[in-house]
Short mmCIF file of C-alpha atoms in Angstrom, two decimals:
data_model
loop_
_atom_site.label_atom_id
_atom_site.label_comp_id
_atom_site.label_asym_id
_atom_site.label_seq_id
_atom_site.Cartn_x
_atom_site.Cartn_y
_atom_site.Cartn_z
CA UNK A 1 95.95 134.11 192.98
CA UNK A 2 92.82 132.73 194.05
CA UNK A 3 92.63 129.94 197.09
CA UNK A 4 92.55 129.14 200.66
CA UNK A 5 95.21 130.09 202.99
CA UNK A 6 95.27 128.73 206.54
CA UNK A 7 97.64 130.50 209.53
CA UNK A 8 99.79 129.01 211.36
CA UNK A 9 101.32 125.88 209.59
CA UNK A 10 102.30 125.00 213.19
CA UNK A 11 100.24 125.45 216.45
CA UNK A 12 101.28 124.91 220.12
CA UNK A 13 98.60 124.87 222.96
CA UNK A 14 99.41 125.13 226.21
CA UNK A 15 97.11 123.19 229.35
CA UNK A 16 93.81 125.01 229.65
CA UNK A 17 94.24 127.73 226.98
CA UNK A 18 92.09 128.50 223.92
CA UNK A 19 93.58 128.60 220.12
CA UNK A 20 92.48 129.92 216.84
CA UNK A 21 92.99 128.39 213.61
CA UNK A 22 92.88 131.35 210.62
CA UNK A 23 91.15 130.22 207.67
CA UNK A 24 90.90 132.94 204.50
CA UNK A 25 89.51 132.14 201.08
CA UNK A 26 89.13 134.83 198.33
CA UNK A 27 86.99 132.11 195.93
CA UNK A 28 83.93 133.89 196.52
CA UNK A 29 82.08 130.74 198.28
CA UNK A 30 79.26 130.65 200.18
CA UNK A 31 79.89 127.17 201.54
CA UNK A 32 83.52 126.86 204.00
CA UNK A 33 84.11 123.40 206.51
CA UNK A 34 86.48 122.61 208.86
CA UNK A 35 87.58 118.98 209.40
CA UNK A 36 90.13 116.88 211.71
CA UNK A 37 92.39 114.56 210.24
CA UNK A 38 94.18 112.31 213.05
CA UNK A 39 97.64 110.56 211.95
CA UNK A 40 96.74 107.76 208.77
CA UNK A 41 92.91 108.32 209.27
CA UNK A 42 90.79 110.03 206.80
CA UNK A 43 88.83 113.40 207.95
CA UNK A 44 85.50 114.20 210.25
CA UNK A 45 83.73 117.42 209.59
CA UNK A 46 83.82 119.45 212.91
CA UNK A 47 81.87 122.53 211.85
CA UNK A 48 80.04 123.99 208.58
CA UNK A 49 78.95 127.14 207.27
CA UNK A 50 76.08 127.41 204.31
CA UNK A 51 76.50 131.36 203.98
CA UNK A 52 77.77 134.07 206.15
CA UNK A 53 76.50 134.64 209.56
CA UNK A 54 75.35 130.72 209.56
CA UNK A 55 77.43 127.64 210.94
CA UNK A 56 76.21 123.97 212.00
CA UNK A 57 77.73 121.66 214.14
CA UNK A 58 79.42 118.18 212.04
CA UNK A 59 80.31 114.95 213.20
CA UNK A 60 82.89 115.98 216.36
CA UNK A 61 81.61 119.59 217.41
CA UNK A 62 82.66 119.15 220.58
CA UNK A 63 85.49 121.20 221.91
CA UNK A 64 85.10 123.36 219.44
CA UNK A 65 83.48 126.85 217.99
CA UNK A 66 83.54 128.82 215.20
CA UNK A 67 82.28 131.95 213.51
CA UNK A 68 81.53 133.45 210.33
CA UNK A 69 81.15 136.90 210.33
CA UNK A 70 82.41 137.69 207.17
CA UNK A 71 82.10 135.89 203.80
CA UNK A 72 85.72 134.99 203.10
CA UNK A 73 86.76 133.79 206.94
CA UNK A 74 85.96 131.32 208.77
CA UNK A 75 88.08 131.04 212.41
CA UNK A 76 87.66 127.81 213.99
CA UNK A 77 88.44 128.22 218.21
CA UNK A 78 89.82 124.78 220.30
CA UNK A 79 88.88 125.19 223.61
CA UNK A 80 90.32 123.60 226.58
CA UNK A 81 87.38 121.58 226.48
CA UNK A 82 88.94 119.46 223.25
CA UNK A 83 90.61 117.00 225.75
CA UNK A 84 92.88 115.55 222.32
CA UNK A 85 93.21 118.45 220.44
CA UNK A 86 96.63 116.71 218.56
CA UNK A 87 95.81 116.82 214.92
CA UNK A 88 95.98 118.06 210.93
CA UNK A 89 93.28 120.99 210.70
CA UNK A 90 92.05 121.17 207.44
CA UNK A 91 89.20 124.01 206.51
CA UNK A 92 87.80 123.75 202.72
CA UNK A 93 84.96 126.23 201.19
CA UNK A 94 82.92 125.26 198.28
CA UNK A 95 80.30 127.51 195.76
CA UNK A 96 77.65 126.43 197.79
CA UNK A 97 76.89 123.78 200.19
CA UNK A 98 76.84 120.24 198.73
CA UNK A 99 76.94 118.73 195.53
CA UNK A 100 79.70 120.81 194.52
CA UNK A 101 83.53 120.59 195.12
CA UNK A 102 85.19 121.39 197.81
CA UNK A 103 89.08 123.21 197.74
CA UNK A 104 91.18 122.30 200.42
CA UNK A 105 93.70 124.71 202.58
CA UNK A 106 97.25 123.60 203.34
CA UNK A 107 96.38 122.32 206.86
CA UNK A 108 97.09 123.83 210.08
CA UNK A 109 99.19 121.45 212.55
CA UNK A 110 98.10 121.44 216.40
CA UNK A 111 100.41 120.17 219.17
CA UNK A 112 99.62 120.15 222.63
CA UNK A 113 102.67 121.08 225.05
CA UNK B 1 75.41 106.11 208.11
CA UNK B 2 77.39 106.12 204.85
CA UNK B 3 80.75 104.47 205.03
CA UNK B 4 83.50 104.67 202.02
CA UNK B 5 86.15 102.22 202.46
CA UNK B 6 89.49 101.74 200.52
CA UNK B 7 91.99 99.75 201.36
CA UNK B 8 95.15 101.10 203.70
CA UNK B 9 98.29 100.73 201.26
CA UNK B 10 99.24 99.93 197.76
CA UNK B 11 103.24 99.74 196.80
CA UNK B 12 103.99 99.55 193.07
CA UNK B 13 107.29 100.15 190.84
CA UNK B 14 108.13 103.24 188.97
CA UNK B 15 106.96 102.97 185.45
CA UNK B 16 103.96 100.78 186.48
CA UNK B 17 100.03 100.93 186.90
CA UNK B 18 98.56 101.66 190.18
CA UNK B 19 94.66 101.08 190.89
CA UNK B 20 93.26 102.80 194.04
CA UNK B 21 89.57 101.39 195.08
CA UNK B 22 87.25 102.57 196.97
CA UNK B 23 82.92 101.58 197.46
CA UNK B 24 80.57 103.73 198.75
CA UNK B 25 77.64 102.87 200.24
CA UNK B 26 74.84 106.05 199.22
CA UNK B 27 73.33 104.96 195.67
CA UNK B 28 72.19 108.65 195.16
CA UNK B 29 75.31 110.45 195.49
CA UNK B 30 75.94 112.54 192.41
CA UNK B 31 79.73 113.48 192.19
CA UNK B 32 82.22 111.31 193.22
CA UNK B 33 85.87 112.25 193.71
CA UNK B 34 89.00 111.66 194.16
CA UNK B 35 92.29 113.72 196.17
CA UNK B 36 95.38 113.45 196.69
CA UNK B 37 97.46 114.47 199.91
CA UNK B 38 100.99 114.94 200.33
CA UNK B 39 102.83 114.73 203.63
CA UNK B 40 101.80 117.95 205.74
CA UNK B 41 99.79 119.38 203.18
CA UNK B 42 96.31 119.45 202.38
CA UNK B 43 93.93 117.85 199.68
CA UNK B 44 94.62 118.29 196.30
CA UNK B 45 91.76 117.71 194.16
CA UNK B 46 92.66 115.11 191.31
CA UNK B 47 89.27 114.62 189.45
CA UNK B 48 86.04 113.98 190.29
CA UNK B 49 83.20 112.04 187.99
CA UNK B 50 79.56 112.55 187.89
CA UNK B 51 77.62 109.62 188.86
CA UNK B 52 75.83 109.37 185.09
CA UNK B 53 79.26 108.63 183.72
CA UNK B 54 81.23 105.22 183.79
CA UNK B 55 84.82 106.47 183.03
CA UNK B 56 86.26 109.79 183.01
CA UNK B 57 90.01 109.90 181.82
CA UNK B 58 92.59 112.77 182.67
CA UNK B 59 96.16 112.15 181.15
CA UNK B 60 97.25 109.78 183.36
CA UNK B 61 94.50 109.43 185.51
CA UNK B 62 91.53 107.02 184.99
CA UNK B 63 88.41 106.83 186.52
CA UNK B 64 85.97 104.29 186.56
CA UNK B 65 82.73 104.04 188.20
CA UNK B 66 80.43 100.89 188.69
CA UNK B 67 77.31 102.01 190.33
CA UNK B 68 75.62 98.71 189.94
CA UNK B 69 78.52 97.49 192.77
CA UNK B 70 78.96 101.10 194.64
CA UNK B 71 82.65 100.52 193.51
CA UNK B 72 84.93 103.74 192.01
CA UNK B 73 88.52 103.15 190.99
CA UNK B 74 91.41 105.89 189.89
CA UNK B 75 93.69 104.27 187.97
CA UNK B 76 97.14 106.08 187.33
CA UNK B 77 99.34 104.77 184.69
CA UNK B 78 102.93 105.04 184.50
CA UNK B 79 103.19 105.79 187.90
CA UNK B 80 106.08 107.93 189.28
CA UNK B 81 107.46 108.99 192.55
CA UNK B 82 106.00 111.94 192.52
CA UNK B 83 102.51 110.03 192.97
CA UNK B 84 103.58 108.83 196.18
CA UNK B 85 100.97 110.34 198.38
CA UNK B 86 97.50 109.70 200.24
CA UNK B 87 94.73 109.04 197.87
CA UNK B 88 91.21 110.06 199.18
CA UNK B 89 87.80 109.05 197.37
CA UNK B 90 84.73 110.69 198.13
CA UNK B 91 81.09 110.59 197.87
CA UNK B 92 78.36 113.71 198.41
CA UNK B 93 76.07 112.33 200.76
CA UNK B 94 73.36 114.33 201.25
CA UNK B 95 75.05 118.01 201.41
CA UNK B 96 77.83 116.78 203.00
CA UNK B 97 80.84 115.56 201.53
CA UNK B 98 81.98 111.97 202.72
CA UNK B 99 85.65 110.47 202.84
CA UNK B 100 87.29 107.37 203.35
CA UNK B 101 90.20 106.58 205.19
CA UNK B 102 93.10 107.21 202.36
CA UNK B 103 94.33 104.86 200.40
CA UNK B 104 98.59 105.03 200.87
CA UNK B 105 100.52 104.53 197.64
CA UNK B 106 104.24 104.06 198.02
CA UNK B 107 106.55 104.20 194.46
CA UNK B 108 109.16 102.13 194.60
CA UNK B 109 112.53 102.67 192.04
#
């Protein structure tokens, strides 16, 4: 089955510490994204990446890295710099970058204990 | 900066019509769209329509676009409630893909 898959359904970060968010698509896109969705608003792109190797800052970078050292995966890191890191992750990938459609993951929760 | 708006909530009965709208504000966006999220999950696509076209129909999902106005619709008929769900529109602007705020459609019985 072809898709996105995104590990864990349920985060917890702890004061201070650093998490990663697993994102894993065997679509063969160039193109993956990683947006915030906070409770009944719609999403912000935090990070993009045109093609492996590549990744550019989005609308709320801040607090946040990522990496893309391999064509299918795309990790996204909160640091302890993301002051209100409480929200639905969702990372997409597309063919390329824009103009074409995007396919979603099932969303990675993040609490903060 | 671009800005697609749609309104917060839309309630309907079982068995009826619902219309979702939503305007964008980029005139040269080329693909529209439209998905649908249900509670903890992600975004389902639903359909999308290419800006040359001024209604795209999928069983029971309508789409109309009226780029003279910057206005898209999705129109589901006989809804059910199994449509009950987060409804997303939106626009590519420039390489990046644009959403609004959801558009929350509750079924009732």
């Amino acid at each position: 089955d072809g898709g996105i898959t995104q590990s864990p359904k349920y985060l917890f970060r702890k004061e201070g510490q650093n998490v990663t968010l697993s994102c894993e698509q065997n679509l063969n896109h160039d193109a993956m994204y990683w947006y915030r969705q906070d409770p009944g608003q719609g999403l912000r792109l935090i990070y993009y990446s045109q093609i492996v190797n590549d990744f550019q800052k989005g609308d709320i970078a801040e607090g946040y890295s990522v990496s893309r050292e391999k064509k299918e995966s795309f990790p996204l890191t909160v640091t302890s710099a993301q002051k209100n890191p409480t929200a639905f992750y969702l990372c997409a990938s597309s063919i390329e970058l824009g103009g074409e459609t995007q396919y979603f993951g099932p969303g990675t929760r993040l609490l903060v204990l | 900066g671009e800005d697609v708006e749609q309104s917060l909530f839309l309630s309907v009965r079982e068995g009826d019509s619902s219309v979702i709208n939503c305007t964008y504000t980029d005139s040269s966006s080329t693909y529209l769209y439209w998905y649908k999220q249900e509670p903890g999950a992600g975004l389902q696509l639903l359909t999308y329509i290419f800006s040359n076209m001024d209604m795209k129909q999928d069983q029971r999902l309508t789409v109309l676009l009226n780029k003279k106005d910057k206005h898209l619709s999705l129109r589901i008929a006989d809804t059910q409630t199994g449509d009950s769900a987060i409804y997303f529109c939106a626009e590519i602007a420039g390489n990046m893909l644009t959403f609004g705020g959801g558009t929350r459609l509750m079924v009732k019985p």
